[in-house]
CSV table of C-alpha atoms in Angstrom, one decimal:
chain,number,residue,atom,x,y,z
A,10,MET,CA,-21.6,-3.2,41.5
A,11,ALA,CA,-19.7,-2.2,38.4
A,12,LEU,CA,-19.9,-3.6,34.9
A,13,ILE,CA,-16.7,-3.5,32.8
A,14,LEU,CA,-17.1,-3.7,29.0
A,15,SER,CA,-13.8,-3.9,27.2
A,16,GLY,CA,-13.1,-2.9,23.6
A,17,GLY,CA,-12.8,-5.2,20.6
A,18,GLY,CA,-14.6,-3.8,17.6
A,19,ALA,CA,-17.1,-6.3,16.2
A,20,ARG,CA,-16.2,-8.6,19.1
A,21,GLY,CA,-18.4,-6.4,21.2
A,22,ALA,CA,-21.4,-8.4,20.0
A,23,TYR,CA,-20.3,-11.2,22.5
A,24,GLN,CA,-21.0,-8.8,25.4
A,25,VAL,CA,-24.6,-8.3,24.2
A,26,GLY,CA,-25.1,-12.1,24.4
A,27,VAL,CA,-23.9,-12.1,28.0
A,28,LEU,CA,-26.1,-9.1,28.9
A,29,LYS,CA,-29.1,-10.8,27.3
A,30,ALA,CA,-28.5,-13.9,29.4
A,31,ILE,CA,-28.4,-11.8,32.6
A,32,ALA,CA,-31.8,-10.3,31.6
A,33,ARG,CA,-33.0,-13.9,31.3
A,34,LEU,CA,-31.7,-14.8,34.7
A,35,GLN,CA,-33.0,-11.6,36.4
A,36,PRO,CA,-36.2,-12.3,38.3
A,37,SER,CA,-37.3,-8.7,38.6
A,38,GLY,CA,-37.2,-8.1,34.8
A,39,GLY,CA,-36.7,-4.4,34.5
A,40,HIS,CA,-34.2,-3.5,37.3
A,41,ASN,CA,-30.7,-2.5,36.2
A,42,PRO,CA,-28.3,-4.6,38.2
A,43,PHE,CA,-25.2,-2.4,37.7
A,44,ASP,CA,-24.6,0.8,39.6
A,45,ILE,CA,-21.5,1.8,37.6
A,46,ILE,CA,-21.0,1.0,33.9
A,47,CYS,CA,-17.5,1.5,32.3
A,48,GLY,CA,-17.0,1.0,28.6
A,49,THR,CA,-14.1,1.3,26.1
A,50,SER,CA,-14.3,1.3,22.3
A,51,ALA,CA,-17.1,-1.0,21.2
A,52,GLY,CA,-17.8,-1.7,24.9
A,53,ALA,CA,-18.5,2.0,25.3
A,54,ILE,CA,-21.3,1.8,22.8
A,55,ASN,CA,-22.9,-1.1,24.7
A,56,ALA,CA,-22.3,0.7,28.0
A,57,SER,CA,-24.0,3.9,26.7
A,58,VAL,CA,-27.1,2.1,25.6
A,59,LEU,CA,-27.4,0.4,29.0
A,60,ALA,CA,-26.8,3.6,31.0
A,61,CYS,CA,-29.2,5.8,29.0
A,62,GLU,CA,-31.9,3.1,29.1
A,63,SER,CA,-31.2,2.0,32.7
A,64,ASP,CA,-34.7,2.7,33.9
A,65,HIS,CA,-35.6,-0.6,32.3
A,66,TYR,CA,-32.8,-3.2,31.8
A,67,GLY,CA,-34.9,-5.5,29.6
A,68,HIS,CA,-35.7,-2.7,27.1
A,69,ALA,CA,-32.0,-1.8,27.0
A,70,ILE,CA,-31.0,-5.3,26.1
A,71,THR,CA,-33.7,-5.5,23.4
A,72,LYS,CA,-32.4,-2.3,21.9
A,73,LEU,CA,-28.8,-3.6,22.0
A,74,GLU,CA,-29.7,-6.9,20.4
A,75,ALA,CA,-31.6,-5.2,17.6
A,76,LEU,CA,-28.7,-2.9,17.0
A,77,TRP,CA,-26.1,-5.7,16.6
A,78,SER,CA,-28.4,-8.2,14.9
A,79,ASN,CA,-28.9,-5.8,12.0
A,80,LEU,CA,-25.4,-4.5,11.5
A,81,ASP,CA,-23.4,-4.6,8.3
A,82,SER,CA,-20.2,-2.8,7.3
A,83,ARG,CA,-22.1,0.0,5.5
A,84,LYS,CA,-23.6,1.1,8.8
A,85,ILE,CA,-20.2,1.4,10.3
A,86,HIS,CA,-18.0,2.9,7.6
A,87,ARG,CA,-18.2,3.8,3.9
A,88,VAL,CA,-17.2,0.9,1.7
A,89,GLY,CA,-16.3,0.6,-1.9
A,90,PHE,CA,-13.1,0.4,-3.9
A,91,THR,CA,-13.2,4.2,-4.6
A,92,GLN,CA,-13.4,4.9,-0.9
A,93,LEU,CA,-10.5,2.6,0.0
A,94,LEU,CA,-8.4,4.0,-2.9
A,95,LYS,CA,-9.0,7.6,-1.8
A,96,SER,CA,-8.2,6.8,1.8
A,97,SER,CA,-5.0,5.0,0.8
A,98,LEU,CA,-3.9,7.9,-1.4
A,99,ARG,CA,-4.5,10.3,1.4
A,100,ILE,CA,-2.4,8.2,3.8
A,101,LEU,CA,0.3,8.1,1.2
A,102,ALA,CA,0.1,11.9,0.6
A,103,SER,CA,0.4,12.5,4.4
A,104,PHE,CA,3.9,11.1,4.3
A,105,PHE,CA,5.0,14.2,2.4
A,106,HIS,CA,3.0,16.7,4.6
A,107,GLU,CA,4.2,15.9,8.1
A,108,GLY,CA,1.6,13.2,8.5
A,109,VAL,CA,-1.5,15.2,7.7
A,110,VAL,CA,-3.5,16.2,4.6
A,111,ASP,CA,-5.6,19.4,4.5
A,112,GLY,CA,-5.6,19.5,8.3
A,113,LYS,CA,-7.9,16.4,8.4
A,114,PRO,CA,-7.3,13.3,10.5
A,115,VAL,CA,-5.8,10.5,8.4
A,116,ALA,CA,-7.5,7.1,8.5
A,117,LEU,CA,-8.1,4.1,6.3
A,118,LEU,CA,-11.9,4.1,6.7
A,119,ASP,CA,-14.5,6.9,7.0
A,120,ASN,CA,-16.8,6.0,9.9
A,121,GLU,CA,-19.4,8.8,9.5
A,122,PRO,CA,-22.1,6.1,9.1
A,123,LEU,CA,-21.3,4.9,12.6
A,124,ARG,CA,-21.9,8.4,14.0
A,125,GLN,CA,-25.2,8.7,12.3
A,126,LEU,CA,-26.2,5.2,13.6
A,127,LEU,CA,-25.2,6.1,17.2
A,128,GLU,CA,-27.1,9.4,17.1
A,129,LYS,CA,-30.2,7.5,16.2
A,130,GLN,CA,-29.8,4.8,18.7
A,131,ILE,CA,-28.4,6.5,21.8
A,132,ASP,CA,-30.0,9.5,23.5
A,133,PHE,CA,-27.5,11.0,25.9
A,134,SER,CA,-30.1,13.6,27.1
A,135,LYS,CA,-31.6,10.8,29.2
A,136,LEU,CA,-28.5,10.1,31.2
A,137,SER,CA,-28.8,13.0,33.7
A,138,ALA,CA,-32.3,11.9,34.5
A,139,ARG,CA,-31.2,8.3,35.0
A,140,ILE,CA,-28.5,9.4,37.4
A,141,HIS,CA,-30.8,11.7,39.2
A,142,ASP,CA,-33.5,9.0,39.6
A,143,GLY,CA,-30.9,6.5,40.9
A,144,ASP,CA,-31.2,4.0,38.0
A,145,ILE,CA,-27.4,4.3,37.6
A,146,MET,CA,-24.6,6.0,39.6
A,147,ALA,CA,-22.1,6.7,36.8
A,148,LEU,CA,-21.2,6.0,33.1
A,149,SER,CA,-17.6,6.1,32.0
A,150,ILE,CA,-16.2,6.2,28.5
A,151,THR,CA,-12.4,5.9,28.0
A,152,ALA,CA,-10.3,7.3,25.2
A,153,LEU,CA,-6.7,8.0,24.5
A,154,ALA,CA,-5.4,11.6,24.1
A,155,TYR,CA,-2.9,11.5,21.2
A,156,SER,CA,-1.0,14.6,22.1
A,157,SER,CA,-0.4,14.0,25.8
A,158,GLY,CA,-0.6,10.2,25.7
A,159,ILE,CA,-3.0,10.2,28.7
A,160,ASN,CA,-5.7,7.6,28.9
A,161,VAL,CA,-8.8,9.6,29.9
A,162,SER,CA,-11.9,8.2,31.4
A,163,PHE,CA,-14.7,10.7,30.7
A,164,PHE,CA,-17.5,10.1,33.2
A,165,GLN,CA,-20.9,11.4,34.0
A,166,ALA,CA,-22.1,11.1,37.6
A,167,SER,CA,-23.4,13.1,40.5
A,168,GLU,CA,-21.6,16.3,41.3
A,169,GLN,CA,-20.1,14.7,44.5
A,170,VAL,CA,-17.9,12.3,42.4
A,171,GLU,CA,-14.5,13.8,41.8
A,172,GLY,CA,-12.0,13.2,39.0
A,173,TRP,CA,-8.6,11.8,39.5
A,174,ARG,CA,-5.1,11.8,38.0
A,175,ARG,CA,-2.6,9.0,38.0
A,176,ASN,CA,0.4,8.0,35.9
A,177,GLN,CA,-0.7,8.1,32.3
A,178,ARG,CA,-4.4,8.0,33.2
A,179,SER,CA,-7.0,10.3,34.5
A,180,GLY,CA,-10.7,10.7,35.2
A,181,LEU,CA,-12.6,13.7,33.9
A,182,HIS,CA,-16.1,14.6,35.2
A,183,THR,CA,-18.1,15.9,32.1
A,184,THR,CA,-21.4,15.7,30.2
A,185,LEU,CA,-21.1,12.8,27.8
A,186,ASP,CA,-22.1,12.9,24.2
A,187,HIS,CA,-21.5,11.1,20.9
A,188,ASN,CA,-18.1,12.6,20.4
A,189,HIS,CA,-16.8,10.7,23.4
A,190,LEU,CA,-18.2,7.5,21.9
A,191,MET,CA,-16.7,8.1,18.5
A,192,ALA,CA,-13.3,8.9,20.1
A,193,SER,CA,-13.3,5.8,22.2
A,194,SER,CA,-14.1,3.5,19.3
A,195,ALA,CA,-11.7,5.1,16.8
A,196,LEU,CA,-9.4,2.2,16.0
A,197,PRO,CA,-5.9,3.7,15.4
A,198,ALA,CA,-5.1,4.4,11.7
A,199,ILE,CA,-8.4,2.6,10.7
A,200,PHE,CA,-10.9,5.2,12.0
A,201,PRO,CA,-10.2,8.9,12.3
A,202,PRO,CA,-9.5,10.4,15.7
A,203,VAL,CA,-12.0,12.8,17.2
A,204,GLN,CA,-11.4,16.3,18.7
A,205,ILE,CA,-12.6,16.9,22.2
A,206,GLN,CA,-11.9,20.1,24.1
A,207,GLY,CA,-9.1,21.0,21.7
A,208,GLU,CA,-7.3,17.6,21.7
A,209,TYR,CA,-7.6,14.6,19.4
A,210,PHE,CA,-8.6,11.3,21.0
A,211,GLY,CA,-8.6,7.7,19.7
A,212,ASP,CA,-9.5,4.2,20.8
A,213,GLY,CA,-9.5,4.0,24.6
A,214,ALA,CA,-7.9,0.5,24.7
A,215,ILE,CA,-4.6,1.9,23.5
A,216,ARG,CA,-2.3,2.4,26.5
A,217,GLN,CA,-5.0,1.4,28.9
A,218,SER,CA,-2.7,0.0,31.6
A,219,ALA,CA,-5.3,-0.4,34.3
A,220,PRO,CA,-8.8,-0.9,32.7
A,221,LEU,CA,-10.4,-1.9,36.1
A,222,SER,CA,-9.2,1.2,37.9
A,223,THR,CA,-11.9,3.5,36.6
A,224,ALA,CA,-14.7,1.5,38.3
A,225,LEU,CA,-12.7,1.5,41.5
A,226,HIS,CA,-12.2,5.3,41.4
A,227,LEU,CA,-15.9,5.7,40.9
A,228,GLY,CA,-16.6,3.7,44.1
A,229,ALA,CA,-17.1,0.1,43.0
A,230,ASN,CA,-16.1,-2.8,45.3
A,231,ARG,CA,-17.6,-5.5,43.1
A,232,LEU,CA,-16.8,-6.0,39.4
A,233,PHE,CA,-18.5,-7.9,36.7
A,234,VAL,CA,-16.1,-8.1,33.7
A,235,ILE,CA,-17.0,-9.3,30.2
A,236,GLY,CA,-13.9,-10.1,28.3
A,237,VAL,CA,-13.5,-10.6,24.5
A,238,SER,CA,-10.6,-13.1,24.4
A,239,HIS,CA,-10.6,-16.9,24.3
A,240,ASN,CA,-9.9,-18.6,27.6
A,241,ALA,CA,-6.1,-18.2,28.1
A,242,THR,CA,-5.9,-21.4,30.2
A,243,GLU,CA,-6.6,-23.5,27.2
A,244,VAL,CA,-3.1,-23.8,25.7
A,245,ALA,CA,-2.5,-25.5,22.4
A,246,ALA,CA,-0.7,-28.8,22.5
A,247,ARG,CA,1.9,-27.5,20.1
A,248,PRO,CA,2.5,-24.2,18.3
A,249,ASP,CA,1.3,-23.7,14.8
A,250,LYS,CA,3.9,-24.1,12.1
A,251,THR,CA,3.9,-21.8,9.1
A,252,ARG,CA,6.0,-21.8,5.9
A,253,HIS,CA,6.0,-18.1,5.4
A,254,THR,CA,6.8,-14.9,7.2
A,255,PRO,CA,3.9,-13.3,9.2
A,256,SER,CA,1.5,-11.3,7.1
A,257,PHE,CA,0.5,-7.7,7.8
A,258,ALA,CA,-2.8,-8.9,9.1
A,259,GLN,CA,-1.2,-11.4,11.5
A,260,ILE,CA,1.1,-8.7,12.9
A,261,THR,CA,-1.8,-6.2,13.2
A,262,GLY,CA,-4.0,-8.9,14.8
A,263,HIS,CA,-1.5,-9.4,17.6
A,264,LEU,CA,-1.1,-5.6,18.1
A,265,LEU,CA,-4.9,-5.3,18.4
A,266,ASN,CA,-5.0,-8.3,20.8
A,267,SER,CA,-2.3,-6.5,22.9
A,268,SER,CA,-4.4,-3.4,23.1
A,269,PHE,CA,-7.8,-4.9,23.7
A,270,ILE,CA,-7.0,-8.1,25.7
A,271,ASP,CA,-3.6,-8.2,27.4
A,272,ALA,CA,-4.1,-5.1,29.6
A,273,MET,CA,-7.4,-6.5,30.9
A,274,ASP,CA,-5.9,-9.9,31.6
A,275,GLU,CA,-2.9,-8.4,33.4
A,276,ASP,CA,-5.0,-6.0,35.5
A,277,LEU,CA,-7.2,-8.9,36.6
A,278,GLU,CA,-4.1,-10.9,37.6
A,279,ARG,CA,-2.9,-7.9,39.7
A,280,LEU,CA,-6.3,-7.6,41.4
A,281,GLU,CA,-6.4,-11.3,42.2
A,282,ARG,CA,-2.9,-11.0,43.8
A,283,LEU,CA,-4.1,-8.1,46.0
A,284,ASN,CA,-7.2,-10.0,46.9
A,285,ARG,CA,-5.0,-13.0,48.0
A,286,LEU,CA,-2.7,-10.8,50.0
A,287,SER,CA,-5.7,-9.1,51.7
A,288,ARG,CA,-6.7,-12.4,53.3
A,289,TYR,CA,-3.6,-12.5,55.4
A,290,LEU,CA,-3.8,-8.9,56.7
A,291,SER,CA,-5.8,-7.4,59.5
A,292,ALA,CA,-8.3,-4.6,59.1
A,293,GLU,CA,-5.7,-2.2,60.4
A,294,GLU,CA,-3.0,-3.4,58.1
A,295,LEU,CA,-5.4,-3.2,55.1
A,296,GLU,CA,-6.2,0.4,55.9
A,297,THR,CA,-2.5,1.3,56.4
A,298,ALA,CA,-1.6,-0.4,53.1
A,299,ARG,CA,-4.6,1.1,51.4
A,300,ILE,CA,-5.7,-2.3,50.1
A,301,LYS,CA,-9.4,-3.0,49.6
A,302,PRO,CA,-10.6,-6.5,48.6
A,303,VAL,CA,-12.7,-6.4,45.4
A,304,GLU,CA,-15.0,-9.2,44.4
A,305,VAL,CA,-14.6,-10.0,40.7
A,306,LEU,CA,-16.5,-12.3,38.3
A,307,THR,CA,-15.2,-12.6,34.7
A,308,ILE,CA,-17.0,-14.0,31.7
A,309,THR,CA,-14.7,-15.0,28.8
A,310,PRO,CA,-15.5,-16.7,25.5
A,311,SER,CA,-15.4,-20.5,25.2
A,312,VAL,CA,-15.1,-20.1,21.4
A,313,ARG,CA,-12.3,-18.6,19.3
A,314,PHE,CA,-13.3,-15.5,17.5
A,315,ASP,CA,-10.6,-15.8,14.8
A,316,GLU,CA,-12.0,-19.2,13.7
A,317,ILE,CA,-15.5,-17.8,13.6
A,318,ALA,CA,-14.4,-14.7,11.7
A,319,ALA,CA,-12.6,-16.9,9.1
A,320,ASN,CA,-15.9,-18.5,8.3
A,321,HIS,CA,-17.6,-15.1,7.7
A,322,ILE,CA,-15.2,-13.3,5.5
A,323,SER,CA,-17.4,-14.0,2.5
A,324,ASP,CA,-20.2,-11.9,4.2
A,325,LEU,CA,-18.2,-8.7,3.7
A,326,PRO,CA,-18.7,-6.3,0.8
A,327,LEU,CA,-16.4,-7.1,-2.2
A,328,SER,CA,-14.1,-4.2,-1.5
A,329,MET,CA,-13.5,-5.3,2.1
A,330,ARG,CA,-13.0,-8.9,1.1
A,331,THR,CA,-10.4,-7.9,-1.4
A,332,PHE,CA,-8.7,-5.7,1.1
A,333,PHE,CA,-8.6,-8.4,3.7
A,334,ARG,CA,-7.3,-11.0,1.2
A,335,SER,CA,-4.5,-8.6,0.1
A,336,ILE,CA,-3.2,-8.2,3.7
A,337,GLY,CA,-3.6,-11.9,4.7
A,338,ALA,CA,-6.7,-11.5,6.9
A,339,THR,CA,-8.6,-14.5,5.5
A,340,ARG,CA,-6.8,-17.4,7.2
A,341,THR,CA,-7.2,-18.7,10.8
A,342,GLY,CA,-4.6,-17.5,13.3
A,343,GLY,CA,-3.3,-14.0,13.5
A,344,GLY,CA,-4.7,-12.8,10.2
A,345,ALA,CA,-8.3,-13.8,10.9
A,346,SER,CA,-7.9,-12.3,14.4
A,347,MET,CA,-7.6,-8.9,12.8
A,348,ALA,CA,-10.7,-9.6,10.7
A,349,SER,CA,-12.7,-10.4,13.9
A,350,TYR,CA,-12.3,-6.8,15.0
A,351,LEU,CA,-13.7,-5.3,11.7
A,352,LEU,CA,-16.3,-7.9,10.7
A,353,PHE,CA,-19.4,-5.9,11.3
A,354,GLU,CA,-21.8,-8.2,9.6
A,355,SER,CA,-25.0,-9.6,11.1
A,356,ALA,CA,-24.2,-13.3,10.7
A,357,PHE,CA,-20.9,-12.9,12.6
A,358,CYS,CA,-22.4,-10.7,15.3
A,359,ASN,CA,-25.3,-13.0,15.8
A,360,GLU,CA,-23.0,-16.0,16.3
A,361,LEU,CA,-21.0,-14.1,18.8
A,362,MET,CA,-24.1,-13.0,20.7
A,363,HIS,CA,-25.2,-16.7,20.8
A,364,ALA,CA,-21.8,-17.7,22.2
A,365,GLY,CA,-22.1,-15.0,24.9
A,366,TYR,CA,-25.5,-16.1,25.9
A,367,GLN,CA,-24.5,-19.8,26.1
A,368,ASP,CA,-21.4,-19.1,28.1
A,369,THR,CA,-23.4,-17.1,30.6
A,370,MET,CA,-26.2,-19.6,31.0
A,371,ALA,CA,-23.7,-22.3,31.6
A,372,ARG,CA,-22.6,-20.5,34.7
A,373,GLU,CA,-26.2,-19.6,35.8
A,374,THR,CA,-25.9,-20.5,39.5
A,375,GLU,CA,-22.6,-18.7,40.0
A,376,ILE,CA,-23.7,-15.6,38.2
A,377,MET,CA,-27.1,-15.4,40.0
A,378,ALA,CA,-25.3,-15.6,43.3
A,379,PHE,CA,-22.7,-12.9,42.4
A,380,LEU,CA,-25.5,-10.5,41.2
A,381,ASP,CA,-27.7,-11.3,44.2
A,382,PHE,CA,-30.5,-12.6,42.0
A,383,LYS,CA,-33.1,-14.6,44.0
A,384,GLN,CA,-34.4,-17.9,42.7
């Protein structure tokens, strides 16, 4: 059984609500129900906490809930008008120096506070023991290599598990640390890229064409996927009408949605098509075609994150509120969608966690059956 935690910045709080509900449904209390955990961007942070604390699932969820419940922007990146002005000037100066300034990565926000927070909250030295004791089989963290354009899944597992290489993606067996987390969660142009083994890496959701493939390469045949997009089957009766050209925030919001949401939805559709095809093939034909049926259960939000985000813009520090207002990220729609990725404030995160918990409990019977929980 593999758990897939996609990226999504502050939207990662929704995943914690889902995981909390699973702990509530779990009759055994402390047993970790997931053999393989794969995370990208904010999902990698949640995945790392679960994996490193996999000797007691309930304790891991308590730790995650405390982490997200007490967040604010100052714990993720440096805030203030001076910081934003300095960063903006560095970006402007980079235009005249081949895209770099003083050899340092160029980004809008300095996320050093996030590194300090993760170093306090996540102890990667526990991971080897958790794998050795059988509490978990593997943890994977995905990041994008900026030079080669390869989407790399860094994973830690037993020595028998081998890496892989496919078109524009690969799996690398390694010892995971906080650099992999920082790289995977480095939103392009917003947070600085991170150097690993001589190459700079950024957010793993970028160019992640097959987000489910990592778990399958690691040996999973059942997938529990937690998405961060509103249910796509609920189509609006008519398109929104606007009297202005799209704002910078609206455009950026759609680009972020494309990175964090579209690839996952498309990969799930491909897997479902293969599963339908497999029902018409014999065991011999399946082996010849190298098709293996994979059971999948997906949890998706019943609420719209952009609408919730629009109600919590006022929770941000003044400098961030001013920045969001200047780029059009304070209205519902595409603009507020961008804000939902960067709104690291406790009130917003707690509302998302509550939504994740409620969505999961509403499917109690289905989820308990999928996870083999006994009544």
